[in-house]
Amino acid sequence: MSTSLLFTSDSSADGVRERDFTVGGVPGVLWSPDSRPDRAPLVLIGHGGGIHKKAPGSAGRARALVLGCGFHVAAIDAPGHGDRPRTEHDEREIDALFAARDAGEPEGPIVVRYNAYLAEQAVPEWRATLDALQELREIGADGPVGYWGINMGTAIGIPFVAADPRITAAVFGQHWPDFLAEPAKRITIPVEFDLQWDDEHIPRSAGLALFDAFASPEKTLHANAGRHKQLPRFEADSAVRFFARHFGAPAAGTAAA
Amino acid sequence: MSTSLLFTSDSSADGVRERDFTVGGVPGVLWSPDSRPDRAPLVLIGHGGGIHKKAPGSAGRARALVLGCGFHVAAIDAPGHGDRPRTEHDEREIDALFAARDAGEPEGPIVVRYNAYLAEQAVPEWRATLDALQELREIGADGPVGYWGINMGTAIGIPFVAADPRITAAVFGQHWPDFLAEPAKRITIPVEFDLQWDDEHIPRSAGLALFDAFASPEKTLHANAGRHKQLPRFEADSAVRFFARHFGAPAAGTAAA
C-alpha cells in the first residue's frame, strides 16, 4: 500500500524552496532549487540522535546540495525525535543514556541498542517516504537517490540502504558495527564513511570494522584526528562533492554550512 | 652555503609556464601560472619510485594546482631517477626488487630500505632546492609551502617535512612505518594521508600505524577500497582542495589530470 505525501507548507528563501510534508503521519521536509522545476537527483538526510530533521547540520547540508548541485533534499524526523512523540520506551532509553553520561559510564551499549530499536521502525518509514517522493514529477521514479546520515543517521541508514535498491550512493559514519556490519555486507553502492580517529565513544577498531564490512567496490574512509563531536566541517563539503561526482552535478565548492 | 637556481628552459602551454632548472646539479622543474607574476604559494611534488619529476601524475597534479589555485609547483628528480645517473647501489637494489617481484616474494623490505637510503640524500637536496626557490621574487621566503608525495614521495617527504619548518601542509600516503613513524611523530602541520584498504604490499595495520604516528592536530586519512596501484583519481582532486583550503586559494574543481 502506497501512502501519499501531503504538503503542509511552502516557502522560499535565498534560492531554496522548503516544503514541509507528512507521509503516513511522519513529518518531513523537502528542500528544492527555487528556480529549477526540472527533474533532479534526490538526497535523503538522516539526522543524528537527539536532534531533528531541520537541525542546523541538516539544513546546511541541504542548502549546499540544493544551491551547489541543483538537487532535491528530503529529511524526516526519526521516531521519538523532532515533532514526533516519545514513547515510554524512548523516555527510558534516554534516561539511561543521560544516567550513563552523568556516571561517566560508557554510552555505547545504550546508543547501539536504542538506535537499533529505532531503525526497525524508521526503515519502513524511509521506504514509504521515498515511495511518495518519487511520485512527485520533479523527482520521479528513475532518478538517482542518495542517502547521507552520520551517527544515528547511519544506524538507520545502513539497514535502509541495504534493503532499498533505489539508493545508489551513500555517506555514513561514526557508529558501532554490532547491528550494522551484517546489513553493511549487503551494500555494494559507492560509500563515503566518516570516522573520528580519537573518538571517546566508538573504539577505533569498531569504526574500522564497520567500514571494512561494506561490500562496495568503491568505498572511502575519511578518518580525522579529533574526538566524537569534532568531525571537521570540510567533511560536509566532501560529502556534497561525493554526491555531485556520482550524480553528475557540477562539483560544489565550499558552500556547506 | 646557499646554492642558487639555474634556469635551463622556459616555455608556456595552455596557461602553464614550465621552467626546467638545476640546483647544485639536481634537475628540477617549476610550473607557474602563465598570467600571474604575483607572489603565490608553492607546492613541492615528490614523485614515486621508478618514475621522474615530469611523470604524468606529477604533471597533472601540477597543472591542477597552477590552473585551479594559481600556485607555483616544483618537482625534482630523486637520486637515481629521471635525468640522474644510477649508482651501483641503485642498480643492485632495483635488481633485488625485480627479482623479488619475479619470484612472488614480498617487495616491501626492499622498498623500505632502498627508499630510506634515497631519503638520506634527497632531504638535503629538497632543502637546498627550497632555499633557491624562495629566492625567486614570485615565491619569496615568507609564503606558504606545501609538500605532496605518495609512495617514495612519502618516504622522502616525511623526513624532509619533519626537518623543515617552512612546510605548512602536506599530503602523504602509501608507505610503511619502519623508518617513517619516528619523523612523523615530529610533524604537527595539517596532513592528508592516502592508504589503499586492500594494498597487496603494505599491510593495513602498517599503513594505519604510519597515519597514527603524525602528531598533527589536523590529520585526515583517506582509505580507499582497492589494491596498491588503484588509488582513485579523485584523491588528486581532494589533495588540490586540501592545499587550496590551507593556502587560501579558490577551491579547485575536478581539474586534476
mmCIF file of N, CA and C in Angstrom, chain B residues 6 19 23 28 34 38 45 51 104 107 114 131 140 145 154 168 175 187 190 197 223-224 237-238 251-252:
data_model
loop_
_atom_site.group_PDB
_atom_site.id
_atom_site.type_symbol
_atom_site.label_atom_id
_atom_site.label_comp_id
_atom_site.label_asym_id
_atom_site.label_seq_id
_atom_site.Cartn_x
_atom_site.Cartn_y
_atom_site.Cartn_z
ATOM 1 N N LEU B 6 69.540 27.619 -11.343
ATOM 2 C CA LEU B 6 69.838 27.974 -12.727
ATOM 3 C C LEU B 6 68.720 27.485 -13.622
ATOM 4 N N ARG B 19 59.384 25.844 -16.356
ATOM 5 C CA ARG B 19 60.805 26.173 -16.414
ATOM 6 C C ARG B 19 61.617 25.041 -15.818
ATOM 7 N N VAL B 23 69.590 22.832 -9.305
ATOM 8 C CA VAL B 23 70.113 23.408 -8.057
ATOM 9 C C VAL B 23 71.194 22.454 -7.567
ATOM 10 N N GLY B 28 65.400 19.954 -11.806
ATOM 11 C CA GLY B 28 64.035 20.168 -11.351
ATOM 12 C C GLY B 28 63.208 20.901 -12.368
ATOM 13 N N ASP B 34 50.839 31.202 -16.069
ATOM 14 C CA ASP B 34 51.407 31.941 -17.184
ATOM 15 C C ASP B 34 51.092 33.425 -17.051
ATOM 16 N N ASP B 38 52.349 37.715 -9.712
ATOM 17 C CA ASP B 38 52.305 37.987 -8.273
ATOM 18 C C ASP B 38 52.905 36.842 -7.480
ATOM 19 N N ILE B 45 56.299 18.747 -5.220
ATOM 20 C CA ILE B 45 55.790 17.403 -5.515
ATOM 21 C C ILE B 45 56.944 16.414 -5.557
ATOM 22 N N ILE B 51 59.788 6.420 -11.335
ATOM 23 C CA ILE B 51 59.346 7.435 -12.297
ATOM 24 C C ILE B 51 60.185 8.697 -12.112
ATOM 25 N N GLY B 104 57.717 -13.719 -6.781
ATOM 26 C CA GLY B 104 56.498 -13.649 -5.963
ATOM 27 C C GLY B 104 56.790 -13.454 -4.490
ATOM 28 N N GLU B 107 57.886 -7.400 -1.774
ATOM 29 C CA GLU B 107 58.714 -6.286 -2.235
ATOM 30 C C GLU B 107 59.000 -5.304 -1.098
ATOM 31 N N TYR B 114 65.515 0.652 0.572
ATOM 32 C CA TYR B 114 66.067 1.448 -0.534
ATOM 33 C C TYR B 114 65.544 2.885 -0.458
ATOM 34 N N ASP B 131 65.459 26.436 -0.579
ATOM 35 C CA ASP B 131 66.240 27.673 -0.370
ATOM 36 C C ASP B 131 66.289 28.491 -1.656
ATOM 37 N N GLY B 140 59.267 33.918 -2.904
ATOM 38 C CA GLY B 140 59.588 34.634 -1.675
ATOM 39 C C GLY B 140 59.809 33.706 -0.496
ATOM 40 N N VAL B 145 54.244 26.986 1.983
ATOM 41 C CA VAL B 145 54.874 25.939 1.180
ATOM 42 C C VAL B 145 54.236 24.601 1.554
ATOM 43 N N THR B 154 56.539 9.859 -0.238
ATOM 44 C CA THR B 154 56.305 9.909 1.207
ATOM 45 C C THR B 154 57.549 9.497 1.985
ATOM 46 N N THR B 168 54.107 23.879 5.514
ATOM 47 C CA THR B 168 52.988 24.138 6.418
ATOM 48 C C THR B 168 51.764 23.274 6.144
ATOM 49 N N HIS B 175 52.884 4.096 2.427
ATOM 50 C CA HIS B 175 54.221 3.600 2.779
ATOM 51 C C HIS B 175 54.180 2.899 4.133
ATOM 52 N N ILE B 187 55.990 15.727 13.197
ATOM 53 C CA ILE B 187 55.224 16.562 12.258
ATOM 54 C C ILE B 187 53.918 16.995 12.912
ATOM 55 N N PRO B 190 49.021 20.341 9.236
ATOM 56 C CA PRO B 190 47.911 19.571 8.657
ATOM 57 C C PRO B 190 48.406 18.570 7.612
ATOM 58 N N TRP B 197 43.022 0.308 1.032
ATOM 59 C CA TRP B 197 42.475 -0.627 2.027
ATOM 60 C C TRP B 197 42.843 -2.082 1.724
ATOM 61 N N ALA B 223 41.206 6.367 3.158
ATOM 62 C CA ALA B 223 41.463 4.958 2.839
ATOM 63 C C ALA B 223 40.432 4.506 1.819
ATOM 64 N N ASN B 224 40.910 4.051 0.671
ATOM 65 C CA ASN B 224 40.013 3.627 -0.395
ATOM 66 C C ASN B 224 40.108 2.134 -0.647
ATOM 67 N N ASP B 237 42.205 15.254 -6.841
ATOM 68 C CA ASP B 237 41.334 16.432 -6.681
ATOM 69 C C ASP B 237 41.235 16.830 -5.217
ATOM 70 N N SER B 238 41.111 15.825 -4.361
ATOM 71 C CA SER B 238 40.990 16.104 -2.928
ATOM 72 C C SER B 238 42.244 16.789 -2.392
ATOM 73 N N ALA B 251 38.676 27.231 -4.094
ATOM 74 C CA ALA B 251 38.586 25.771 -4.148
ATOM 75 C C ALA B 251 38.586 25.321 -5.594
ATOM 76 N N ALA B 252 39.431 24.351 -5.879
ATOM 77 C CA ALA B 252 39.532 23.859 -7.248
ATOM 78 C C ALA B 252 38.505 22.776 -7.483
#
